[in-house]
Amino acid sequence: MAALPPPNDPSTDPSCSDLIAARSLLRFDPMAGLLMDGVPLAAIADAAGTPTWAYSAVTMRARYRALASAMADLNLDARVHYAVKANDSRAVLALFSGEGAGADVVSGGELLKARQAGIPASRIVYSGVGKTEHELRLALSEDIGQINVESAEELAMLSCLADSLGRRARVALRVNPDVDAGTNDKIATGRAEDKFGIPYADAAALYALAATLPGIEPIGLATHIGSQILALAPYREAFARIAELVAALRENGLRVSTVDCGGGLGIPYRNEPAPSPAGLAACMKAAFGRLDVRLAMEPGRWLVGSAGVLLASVVLVKQSPPERFIVLDAGMNELVRPAMYDAWHGIVPVSAADAIAPPVPASVVGPVCESGDTFARSRLLPPLAPKARVAILDAGAYGAVMSSTYNARPLAAEVWVDNERWSVIRDRQAIETLWERERLPA
């Protein structure tokens, strides 16, 4: 078999036209350039400036409905809890709330933000390995639907708190199934060496203990094996292990009514093959279809990742033979994924004139004072000039939510595109706010 070209070989990258053709929210107009759901992205950049995030509400709704339909088509009793960490914009949370979704939260701040966006407490699941006493008190006072307990130590702390408050916490034990999802090490969560979850071998005994603790109502199991998973085999393996555990617990007379299947379904950043909601639903059906359990899932990236772009402008083009650098006004403080995970994002021109120019290799970098502030190496792109605009694709998940003000760069604006209309949902941060909370010592 012939060896595959290396991943950074530009000849293996999809072309700009292929990237746009594979994304239904985008199309090129010969005059207006790149459109998102009928709205010229150049017009957004002119009015809102750059860098600016733009999100397609139409795409988010369509993807949520496709996921819900995939579950319904197989008669699965499955609740969808949107993973707030993927994009915590109130507009995004309100959209999914309107669709009937719940929320998967990993902090007290996310819990309060989900509630403020209209998501009922009964549809909130609280995950995360480091819940503080204050956060658990908040979850109990809100009477949220489920707390996914990550350890024996957390279970003991929650029992004491719930008992002292006269509350009863509905608990699912998050089980680490020791399954390698084949994803980036930094976003793998289901291997024995990862910090998440209860070791599989310890789960049955801890579940039995939970049933005896004051303030605790064990209702089921949860698992999560990672993010950006591009194959179904790891899900099948993990779900099979959880199904075996459900059967073992029931044989010991313990009640198990819920299984939270986690999230992690990947998206095709490079137009690569990616699993579908129907495939995931089939894995859930095969493992749990005969167990009479209510299922839950925690999608994040799959719902919002492909719905967003980061608009940026070219500051300058630096010739430094043999390299050619396209320097953008967006940097790793806006979109950190390439620097943090070596993640690949499509980059396409916004202008129709740029789109038809023959591509040449260039490295696309940001203005931040770090060598890691690099979006692409040797990418085939049109010979963009200063002030040209580009759209960095599939930036709706783990984009704005992970932004920082490093190098004293204010947070970018966020824009909502819905049925050929757009509006600003977060103003560009005023530079004065960078120091408004600071105090000089006496």
Coordinates of N, CA and C in Angstrom, one line a residue, residues 50 312-320 324-331 362-369 373-376 381 384-390 392 409:
T50 N -13.2 43.8 12.1 CA -12.6 42.5 12.3 C -11.5 42.6 13.4
A312 N -11.6 37.8 9.6 CA -10.3 38.5 9.9 C -9.9 39.3 8.6
S313 N -9.0 40.3 8.8 CA -8.5 41.0 7.8 C -6.9 40.8 7.7
V314 N -6.4 40.9 6.5 CA -5.0 40.8 6.3 C -4.3 42.2 6.7
V315 N -3.4 42.1 7.6 CA -2.6 43.3 8.1 C -1.5 43.6 7.1
L316 N -0.8 42.5 6.7 CA 0.3 42.7 5.8 C 0.7 41.3 5.3
V317 N 1.4 41.3 4.2 CA 2.0 40.0 3.7 C 3.5 40.2 3.7
K318 N 4.1 39.3 4.5 CA 5.6 39.4 4.8 C 6.3 38.3 4.0
Q319 N 7.2 38.8 3.1 CA 8.0 37.9 2.4 C 9.3 37.7 3.1
S320 N 9.5 36.4 3.5 CA 10.7 36.0 4.2 C 11.2 34.7 3.7
R324 N 6.4 32.7 3.1 CA 5.5 33.8 2.8 C 4.5 33.8 3.9
F325 N 4.4 34.9 4.7 CA 3.5 35.0 5.8 C 2.3 35.9 5.5
I326 N 1.1 35.5 5.6 CA -0.1 36.3 5.6 C -0.4 36.6 7.1
V327 N -0.3 37.8 7.5 CA -0.5 38.2 8.9 C -1.9 38.8 9.0
L328 N -2.7 38.2 9.9 CA -4.0 38.6 10.1 C -4.2 39.5 11.3
D329 N -5.3 40.2 11.4 CA -5.6 40.9 12.7 C -6.3 40.0 13.7
A330 N -6.6 38.8 13.4 CA -7.0 37.8 14.4 C -5.8 36.9 14.8
G331 N -5.8 36.5 16.1 CA -4.7 35.7 16.5 C -5.2 34.6 17.4
A362 N 1.3 29.7 1.4 CA 1.6 30.8 2.4 C 1.3 30.2 3.8
S363 N 2.0 30.8 4.8 CA 1.7 30.5 6.2 C 0.8 31.6 6.7
V364 N -0.3 31.3 7.4 CA -1.2 32.2 7.9 C -1.0 32.4 9.4
V365 N -0.7 33.6 9.8 CA -0.3 33.8 11.2 C -1.1 35.0 11.8
G366 N -1.1 35.1 13.1 CA -1.7 36.2 13.8 C -0.7 37.2 14.3
P367 N -1.1 38.3 15.0 CA -0.3 39.4 15.4 C 0.3 39.1 16.8
V368 N -0.1 38.1 17.5 CA 0.3 37.9 18.9 C 1.8 37.5 19.0
C369 N 2.4 38.0 20.0 CA 3.9 37.8 20.2 C 4.2 36.4 20.7
D373 N 1.4 31.4 17.5 CA 0.2 32.1 16.9 C 0.2 31.9 15.4
T374 N -0.1 30.7 15.0 CA -0.1 30.3 13.6 C -1.4 29.5 13.3
F375 N -2.1 29.9 12.3 CA -3.3 29.2 11.9 C -3.0 28.1 10.8
A376 N -2.0 28.3 10.0 CA -1.8 27.4 8.9 C -0.4 27.5 8.4
L381 N -3.4 29.3 -0.9 CA -4.4 30.4 -0.8 C -4.2 31.4 -1.9
L384 N -3.3 37.0 -1.2 CA -4.1 38.1 -0.6 C -3.3 39.3 -0.3
A385 N -3.9 40.5 -0.4 CA -3.2 41.7 -0.2 C -3.6 42.3 1.1
P386 N -2.9 43.3 1.7 CA -3.4 43.9 2.9 C -4.8 44.5 2.7
K387 N -5.6 44.3 3.8 CA -7.0 44.7 3.9 C -7.9 43.7 3.3
A388 N -7.4 42.6 2.7 CA -8.3 41.5 2.2 C -8.9 40.8 3.4
R389 N -10.1 40.3 3.2 CA -10.7 39.6 4.3 C -10.7 38.1 4.1
V390 N -10.6 37.3 5.2 CA -10.7 35.9 5.1 C -11.7 35.4 6.1
I392 N -12.2 32.2 8.6 CA -11.7 30.9 9.2 C -12.9 30.0 9.6
R409 N -5.3 42.6 23.9 CA -6.2 42.7 22.7 C -7.6 42.4 23.1

